[in-house]
Amino acid sequence: MTFDVKPKFVTFDMNGTLIHFRIGDAIRRVLGDRLPPELADDFTRAGNQYRIDECMGEYKPFHQIVTDALVRTCARFGVEYREGDGQAVYEEIPTWTPYPGVTEALRRLAEVYPLVILTNSDDAFAAQLVENLRAPFEVVITAEQMGVYKPRLRAFEYMLDKLGAAPDEIVHVSASPKYDLRSAAGLGITHTVYMDRGFEPDEPWLGYERITDIADLPVLLGLPRP
């Protein structure tokens, strides 16, 4: 299967799609023995929901998103929160690295298409994470620049305006239906790819192409398989 369009841009979510977003591991390290092992999985799932909830309101810095979500999760599970826990988790983010095969796939795509990042990261950490990807991007758009977080539709509207592109002129790639692909579909972005990393359920009614290996992305976009 290949797309029947040559997009003006290929746009990407970054954290969780290209970068291995290991925030659950970071939280467990920071909380240590305050987080009982039998609660850890439920705690991580709940924390993911609190982070997306924090992204739905008015803009605040990403370190505050991480902190406020962690405070709420700790309160729900009766886990002691200590001053600085959220900042300690946040400061691990720029050390995270790409999933296997990502750099190679991006470099192949960049030979044909301009690549764009649309991320909920802030400017400083986005720059470091893009550097960790070791691949060329034409544009990096952050929540700090937009003044809003995904999954808000305004984030995707900002991206289209900045790129000067219509919804049918991009292919958007994400591992997250809830942060990206639902919103993209709502704005008429019909060429989307679900990079299934196994942490969100498949939502095929959104009309995306689903892949489980990033090496399949260049092929989907018309490049020959190496």
PDB file of C-alpha atoms in Angstrom:
ATOM      1  CA  MET A   1       0.000   0.000   0.000  1.00  0.00           C
ATOM      2  CA  THR A   2       1.225   3.507  -0.886  1.00  0.00           C
ATOM      3  CA  PHE A   3      -0.447   6.890  -0.641  1.00  0.00           C
ATOM      4  CA  ASP A   4      -1.857   8.194  -3.922  1.00  0.00           C
ATOM      5  CA  VAL A   5      -0.527  11.670  -3.188  1.00  0.00           C
ATOM      6  CA  LYS A   6       2.883  13.333  -3.065  1.00  0.00           C
ATOM      7  CA  PRO A   7       2.595  15.480   0.051  1.00  0.00           C
ATOM      8  CA  LYS A   8       3.998  18.968   0.398  1.00  0.00           C
ATOM      9  CA  PHE A   9       5.208  18.006   3.892  1.00  0.00           C
ATOM     10  CA  VAL A  10       5.446  14.886   6.044  1.00  0.00           C
ATOM     11  CA  THR A  11       4.644  15.923   9.607  1.00  0.00           C
ATOM     12  CA  PHE A  12       5.359  13.980  12.784  1.00  0.00           C
ATOM     13  CA  ASP A  13       4.460  13.773  16.395  1.00  0.00           C
ATOM     14  CA  MET A  14       7.772  13.328  18.184  1.00  0.00           C
ATOM     15  CA  ASN A  15       7.487  11.950  21.722  1.00  0.00           C
ATOM     16  CA  GLY A  16       6.196   8.408  21.685  1.00  0.00           C
ATOM     17  CA  THR A  17       6.277   8.235  17.878  1.00  0.00           C
ATOM     18  CA  LEU A  18       9.926   8.908  17.052  1.00  0.00           C
ATOM     19  CA  ILE A  19      11.425   9.373  20.535  1.00  0.00           C
ATOM     20  CA  HIS A  20      10.959   6.580  23.070  1.00  0.00           C
ATOM     21  CA  PHE A  21       8.899   8.554  25.610  1.00  0.00           C
ATOM     22  CA  ARG A  22       9.858   6.821  28.853  1.00  0.00           C
ATOM     23  CA  ILE A  23       8.012   9.037  31.307  1.00  0.00           C
ATOM     24  CA  GLY A  24       6.567   6.082  33.211  1.00  0.00           C
ATOM     25  CA  ASP A  25      10.069   4.789  33.909  1.00  0.00           C
ATOM     26  CA  ALA A  26      11.182   8.263  34.976  1.00  0.00           C
ATOM     27  CA  ILE A  27       8.262   8.615  37.384  1.00  0.00           C
ATOM     28  CA  ARG A  28       8.981   5.242  38.951  1.00  0.00           C
ATOM     29  CA  ARG A  29      12.625   6.188  39.473  1.00  0.00           C
ATOM     30  CA  VAL A  30      11.761   9.557  41.018  1.00  0.00           C
ATOM     31  CA  LEU A  31       9.064   8.219  43.330  1.00  0.00           C
ATOM     32  CA  GLY A  32      11.123   5.154  44.260  1.00  0.00           C
ATOM     33  CA  ASP A  33       9.717   3.093  47.121  1.00  0.00           C
ATOM     34  CA  ARG A  34       6.910   5.604  47.656  1.00  0.00           C
ATOM     35  CA  LEU A  35       5.161   3.948  44.705  1.00  0.00           C
ATOM     36  CA  PRO A  36       4.191   0.373  45.620  1.00  0.00           C
ATOM     37  CA  PRO A  37       4.946  -2.059  42.777  1.00  0.00           C
ATOM     38  CA  GLU A  38       1.372  -3.333  42.734  1.00  0.00           C
ATOM     39  CA  LEU A  39       0.119   0.206  41.970  1.00  0.00           C
ATOM     40  CA  ALA A  40       2.726   1.107  39.349  1.00  0.00           C
ATOM     41  CA  ASP A  41       0.855   0.060  36.189  1.00  0.00           C
ATOM     42  CA  ASP A  42      -2.445   1.669  37.217  1.00  0.00           C
ATOM     43  CA  PHE A  43      -0.535   4.750  38.376  1.00  0.00           C
ATOM     44  CA  THR A  44       1.157   5.068  34.972  1.00  0.00           C
ATOM     45  CA  ARG A  45      -2.128   4.690  33.063  1.00  0.00           C
ATOM     46  CA  ALA A  46      -3.821   7.281  35.241  1.00  0.00           C
ATOM     47  CA  GLY A  47      -0.880   9.646  34.872  1.00  0.00           C
ATOM     48  CA  ASN A  48      -1.224   9.478  31.100  1.00  0.00           C
ATOM     49  CA  GLN A  49      -4.860  10.543  31.399  1.00  0.00           C
ATOM     50  CA  TYR A  50      -4.037  13.411  33.759  1.00  0.00           C
ATOM     51  CA  ARG A  51      -1.353  14.707  31.365  1.00  0.00           C
ATOM     52  CA  ILE A  52      -3.761  14.860  28.436  1.00  0.00           C
ATOM     53  CA  ASP A  53      -6.324  16.533  30.700  1.00  0.00           C
ATOM     54  CA  GLU A  54      -3.745  19.163  31.680  1.00  0.00           C
ATOM     55  CA  CYS A  55      -3.083  19.802  27.967  1.00  0.00           C
ATOM     56  CA  MET A  56      -6.718  20.692  27.302  1.00  0.00           C
ATOM     57  CA  GLY A  57      -6.836  23.999  29.145  1.00  0.00           C
ATOM     58  CA  GLU A  58      -5.049  27.295  28.702  1.00  0.00           C
ATOM     59  CA  TYR A  59      -1.360  27.099  27.893  1.00  0.00           C
ATOM     60  CA  LYS A  60       1.190  26.647  30.654  1.00  0.00           C
ATOM     61  CA  PRO A  61       4.822  25.510  30.351  1.00  0.00           C
ATOM     62  CA  PHE A  62       5.412  21.818  29.758  1.00  0.00           C
ATOM     63  CA  HIS A  63       7.277  21.389  33.054  1.00  0.00           C
ATOM     64  CA  GLN A  64       4.070  22.543  34.745  1.00  0.00           C
ATOM     65  CA  ILE A  65       2.002  20.044  32.741  1.00  0.00           C
ATOM     66  CA  VAL A  66       4.274  17.241  33.950  1.00  0.00           C
ATOM     67  CA  THR A  67       4.227  18.474  37.548  1.00  0.00           C
ATOM     68  CA  ASP A  68       0.492  19.138  37.816  1.00  0.00           C
ATOM     69  CA  ALA A  69      -0.383  15.761  36.306  1.00  0.00           C
ATOM     70  CA  LEU A  70       1.978  14.010  38.718  1.00  0.00           C
ATOM     71  CA  VAL A  71       0.538  15.868  41.718  1.00  0.00           C
ATOM     72  CA  ARG A  72      -2.980  14.801  40.719  1.00  0.00           C
ATOM     73  CA  THR A  73      -1.945  11.190  40.131  1.00  0.00           C
ATOM     74  CA  CYS A  74      -0.215  10.989  43.493  1.00  0.00           C
ATOM     75  CA  ALA A  75      -3.282  12.431  45.218  1.00  0.00           C
ATOM     76  CA  ARG A  76      -5.559   9.875  43.555  1.00  0.00           C
ATOM     77  CA  PHE A  77      -3.430   6.916  44.652  1.00  0.00           C
ATOM     78  CA  GLY A  78      -2.428   8.225  48.066  1.00  0.00           C
ATOM     79  CA  VAL A  79       1.251   8.412  47.085  1.00  0.00           C
ATOM     80  CA  GLU A  80       3.417  11.052  48.760  1.00  0.00           C
ATOM     81  CA  TYR A  81       4.380  13.869  46.392  1.00  0.00           C
ATOM     82  CA  ARG A  82       7.515  15.808  47.298  1.00  0.00           C
ATOM     83  CA  GLU A  83       8.480  19.246  46.073  1.00  0.00           C
ATOM     84  CA  GLY A  84      10.648  18.887  42.992  1.00  0.00           C
ATOM     85  CA  ASP A  85       9.387  15.451  41.920  1.00  0.00           C
ATOM     86  CA  GLY A  86       7.742  16.831  38.781  1.00  0.00           C
ATOM     87  CA  GLN A  87      10.817  18.850  37.839  1.00  0.00           C
ATOM     88  CA  ALA A  88      13.019  15.782  38.295  1.00  0.00           C
ATOM     89  CA  VAL A  89      10.823  13.807  35.887  1.00  0.00           C
ATOM     90  CA  TYR A  90      10.755  16.692  33.399  1.00  0.00           C
ATOM     91  CA  GLU A  91      14.540  17.030  33.401  1.00  0.00           C
ATOM     92  CA  GLU A  92      14.962  13.438  32.178  1.00  0.00           C
ATOM     93  CA  ILE A  93      13.108  14.188  28.921  1.00  0.00           C
ATOM     94  CA  PRO A  94      16.016  15.544  26.815  1.00  0.00           C
ATOM     95  CA  THR A  95      18.035  12.380  27.497  1.00  0.00           C
ATOM     96  CA  TRP A  96      15.546  10.180  25.646  1.00  0.00           C
ATOM     97  CA  THR A  97      16.556   8.673  22.315  1.00  0.00           C
ATOM     98  CA  PRO A  98      14.821   7.412  19.154  1.00  0.00           C
ATOM     99  CA  TYR A  99      13.180   4.058  18.711  1.00  0.00           C
ATOM    100  CA  PRO A 100      15.241   1.631  16.614  1.00  0.00           C
ATOM    101  CA  GLY A 101      15.187   2.383  12.899  1.00  0.00           C
ATOM    102  CA  VAL A 102      13.783   5.892  13.248  1.00  0.00           C
ATOM    103  CA  THR A 103      16.896   7.826  12.212  1.00  0.00           C
ATOM    104  CA  GLU A 104      17.406   5.708   9.108  1.00  0.00           C
ATOM    105  CA  ALA A 105      13.754   6.000   8.016  1.00  0.00           C
ATOM    106  CA  LEU A 106      13.730   9.767   8.539  1.00  0.00           C
ATOM    107  CA  ARG A 107      16.928  10.259   6.569  1.00  0.00           C
ATOM    108  CA  ARG A 108      15.468   8.290   3.645  1.00  0.00           C
ATOM    109  CA  LEU A 109      12.272  10.345   3.697  1.00  0.00           C
ATOM    110  CA  ALA A 110      14.191  13.620   3.944  1.00  0.00           C
ATOM    111  CA  GLU A 111      15.783  12.931   0.571  1.00  0.00           C
ATOM    112  CA  VAL A 112      12.353  13.377  -1.031  1.00  0.00           C
ATOM    113  CA  TYR A 113      10.073  15.230   1.394  1.00  0.00           C
ATOM    114  CA  PRO A 114      10.426  18.179   3.789  1.00  0.00           C
ATOM    115  CA  LEU A 115       9.994  16.830   7.316  1.00  0.00           C
ATOM    116  CA  VAL A 116       8.188  18.691  10.108  1.00  0.00           C
ATOM    117  CA  ILE A 117       7.831  18.083  13.865  1.00  0.00           C
ATOM    118  CA  LEU A 118       4.648  19.036  15.730  1.00  0.00           C
ATOM    119  CA  THR A 119       5.337  18.431  19.408  1.00  0.00           C
ATOM    120  CA  ASN A 120       3.932  19.175  22.836  1.00  0.00           C
ATOM    121  CA  SER A 121       7.509  19.749  24.041  1.00  0.00           C
ATOM    122  CA  ASP A 122       8.835  23.204  24.855  1.00  0.00           C
ATOM    123  CA  ASP A 123      11.445  24.938  22.695  1.00  0.00           C
ATOM    124  CA  ALA A 124      14.549  23.976  24.675  1.00  0.00           C
ATOM    125  CA  PHE A 125      13.787  20.299  25.067  1.00  0.00           C
ATOM    126  CA  ALA A 126      12.379  19.957  21.536  1.00  0.00           C
ATOM    127  CA  ALA A 127      15.667  21.195  20.128  1.00  0.00           C
ATOM    128  CA  GLN A 128      17.616  18.619  22.123  1.00  0.00           C
ATOM    129  CA  LEU A 129      15.262  15.769  21.204  1.00  0.00           C
ATOM    130  CA  VAL A 130      15.405  16.680  17.506  1.00  0.00           C
ATOM    131  CA  GLU A 131      19.178  16.614  17.785  1.00  0.00           C
ATOM    132  CA  ASN A 132      18.885  13.136  19.325  1.00  0.00           C
ATOM    133  CA  LEU A 133      16.948  12.029  16.228  1.00  0.00           C
ATOM    134  CA  ARG A 134      19.968  12.834  14.009  1.00  0.00           C
ATOM    135  CA  ALA A 135      17.814  13.551  10.951  1.00  0.00           C
ATOM    136  CA  PRO A 136      17.039  16.772   9.038  1.00  0.00           C
ATOM    137  CA  PHE A 137      13.802  18.615   9.773  1.00  0.00           C
ATOM    138  CA  GLU A 138      12.677  21.681   7.858  1.00  0.00           C
ATOM    139  CA  VAL A 139      10.440  22.991  10.645  1.00  0.00           C
ATOM    140  CA  VAL A 140      10.013  22.187  14.343  1.00  0.00           C
ATOM    141  CA  ILE A 141       6.768  23.469  15.877  1.00  0.00           C
ATOM    142  CA  THR A 142       6.403  23.329  19.651  1.00  0.00           C
ATOM    143  CA  ALA A 143       3.565  23.891  22.080  1.00  0.00           C
ATOM    144  CA  GLU A 144       5.524  26.863  23.425  1.00  0.00           C
ATOM    145  CA  GLN A 145       5.412  28.498  19.972  1.00  0.00           C
ATOM    146  CA  MET A 146       1.734  27.680  19.467  1.00  0.00           C
ATOM    147  CA  GLY A 147       0.552  28.629  22.938  1.00  0.00           C
ATOM    148  CA  VAL A 148      -1.547  25.478  22.940  1.00  0.00           C
ATOM    149  CA  TYR A 149      -1.102  21.712  23.215  1.00  0.00           C
ATOM    150  CA  LYS A 150      -2.300  18.823  21.134  1.00  0.00           C
ATOM    151  CA  PRO A 151      -4.972  17.421  20.973  1.00  0.00           C
ATOM    152  CA  ARG A 152      -6.436  20.944  20.725  1.00  0.00           C
ATOM    153  CA  LEU A 153      -7.492  21.600  17.136  1.00  0.00           C
ATOM    154  CA  ARG A 154      -5.759  24.964  17.347  1.00  0.00           C
ATOM    155  CA  ALA A 155      -2.407  23.150  17.358  1.00  0.00           C
ATOM    156  CA  PHE A 156      -3.063  21.608  13.959  1.00  0.00           C
ATOM    157  CA  GLU A 157      -4.538  24.850  12.623  1.00  0.00           C
ATOM    158  CA  TYR A 158      -1.341  26.625  13.700  1.00  0.00           C
ATOM    159  CA  MET A 159       0.768  24.029  11.896  1.00  0.00           C
ATOM    160  CA  LEU A 160      -1.188  24.305   8.649  1.00  0.00           C
ATOM    161  CA  ASP A 161      -1.007  28.113   8.778  1.00  0.00           C
ATOM    162  CA  LYS A 162       2.729  28.109   9.479  1.00  0.00           C
ATOM    163  CA  LEU A 163       3.428  25.667   6.663  1.00  0.00           C
ATOM    164  CA  GLY A 164       1.065  27.371   4.237  1.00  0.00           C
ATOM    165  CA  ALA A 165      -0.404  23.950   3.511  1.00  0.00           C
ATOM    166  CA  ALA A 166      -3.915  22.662   3.022  1.00  0.00           C
ATOM    167  CA  PRO A 167      -5.043  19.583   4.976  1.00  0.00           C
ATOM    168  CA  ASP A 168      -4.735  17.391   1.883  1.00  0.00           C
ATOM    169  CA  GLU A 169      -1.140  18.516   1.260  1.00  0.00           C
ATOM    170  CA  ILE A 170       0.387  16.803   4.277  1.00  0.00           C
ATOM    171  CA  VAL A 171       0.836  13.307   5.614  1.00  0.00           C
ATOM    172  CA  HIS A 172       0.783  13.263   9.415  1.00  0.00           C
ATOM    173  CA  VAL A 173       2.431  10.426  11.363  1.00  0.00           C
ATOM    174  CA  SER A 174       1.744   9.648  15.013  1.00  0.00           C
ATOM    175  CA  ALA A 175       1.654   6.817  17.522  1.00  0.00           C
ATOM    176  CA  SER A 176      -1.278   8.475  19.303  1.00  0.00           C
ATOM    177  CA  PRO A 177      -4.878   8.571  18.083  1.00  0.00           C
ATOM    178  CA  LYS A 178      -5.899  10.509  21.213  1.00  0.00           C
ATOM    179  CA  TYR A 179      -3.269  13.272  20.921  1.00  0.00           C
ATOM    180  CA  ASP A 180      -2.972  13.518  17.126  1.00  0.00           C
ATOM    181  CA  LEU A 181      -4.983  11.365  14.786  1.00  0.00           C
ATOM    182  CA  ARG A 182      -8.478  12.207  16.047  1.00  0.00           C
ATOM    183  CA  SER A 183      -7.703  15.917  15.799  1.00  0.00           C
ATOM    184  CA  ALA A 184      -6.105  15.540  12.373  1.00  0.00           C
ATOM    185  CA  ALA A 185      -9.196  13.735  11.114  1.00  0.00           C
ATOM    186  CA  GLY A 186     -11.406  16.439  12.596  1.00  0.00           C
ATOM    187  CA  LEU A 187      -9.601  19.076  10.530  1.00  0.00           C
ATOM    188  CA  GLY A 188      -9.826  17.098   7.308  1.00  0.00           C
ATOM    189  CA  ILE A 189      -6.253  15.789   7.275  1.00  0.00           C
ATOM    190  CA  THR A 190      -7.061  12.549   5.480  1.00  0.00           C
ATOM    191  CA  HIS A 191      -3.557  11.233   4.829  1.00  0.00           C
ATOM    192  CA  THR A 192      -2.428   9.967   8.210  1.00  0.00           C
ATOM    193  CA  VAL A 193      -0.276   7.128   9.487  1.00  0.00           C
ATOM    194  CA  TYR A 194      -0.687   5.343  12.801  1.00  0.00           C
ATOM    195  CA  MET A 195       2.756   4.211  13.955  1.00  0.00           C
ATOM    196  CA  ASP A 196       1.450   1.557  16.308  1.00  0.00           C
ATOM    197  CA  ARG A 197       3.789   1.394  19.318  1.00  0.00           C
ATOM    198  CA  GLY A 198       1.363  -0.758  21.287  1.00  0.00           C
ATOM    199  CA  PHE A 199       0.388   1.767  23.946  1.00  0.00           C
ATOM    200  CA  GLU A 200      -2.945   2.964  22.487  1.00  0.00           C
ATOM    201  CA  PRO A 201      -5.743   0.920  20.932  1.00  0.00           C
ATOM    202  CA  ASP A 202      -6.229   0.865  17.184  1.00  0.00           C
ATOM    203  CA  GLU A 203      -8.969   3.249  15.986  1.00  0.00           C
ATOM    204  CA  PRO A 204      -9.303   2.216  12.312  1.00  0.00           C
ATOM    205  CA  TRP A 205     -12.453   4.292  11.780  1.00  0.00           C
ATOM    206  CA  LEU A 206     -10.150   7.328  11.673  1.00  0.00           C
ATOM    207  CA  GLY A 207      -9.025   6.178   8.230  1.00  0.00           C
ATOM    208  CA  TYR A 208      -5.259   6.104   8.753  1.00  0.00           C
ATOM    209  CA  GLU A 209      -2.721   3.645   7.421  1.00  0.00           C
ATOM    210  CA  ARG A 210      -1.393   1.516  10.277  1.00  0.00           C
ATOM    211  CA  ILE A 211       2.236   0.385  10.450  1.00  0.00           C
ATOM    212  CA  THR A 212       4.191  -1.394  13.170  1.00  0.00           C
ATOM    213  CA  ASP A 213       7.674  -0.915  11.692  1.00  0.00           C
ATOM    214  CA  ILE A 214       8.978   2.593  10.962  1.00  0.00           C
ATOM    215  CA  ALA A 215      10.921   1.134   8.016  1.00  0.00           C
ATOM    216  CA  ASP A 216       7.551   0.733   6.252  1.00  0.00           C
ATOM    217  CA  LEU A 217       6.926   4.487   6.278  1.00  0.00           C
ATOM    218  CA  PRO A 218       9.216   5.400   3.349  1.00  0.00           C
ATOM    219  CA  VAL A 219       7.627   2.576   1.326  1.00  0.00           C
ATOM    220  CA  LEU A 220       4.145   3.874   2.165  1.00  0.00           C
ATOM    221  CA  LEU A 221       5.279   7.239   0.794  1.00  0.00           C
ATOM    222  CA  GLY A 222       6.474   5.780  -2.478  1.00  0.00           C
ATOM    223  CA  LEU A 223      10.167   5.120  -1.835  1.00  0.00           C
ATOM    224  CA  PRO A 224      11.603   1.734  -2.830  1.00  0.00           C
ATOM    225  CA  ARG A 225      12.277  -0.741  -0.096  1.00  0.00           C
ATOM    226  CA  PRO A 226      16.061  -0.889   0.536  1.00  0.00           C
TER     227      PRO A 226
END
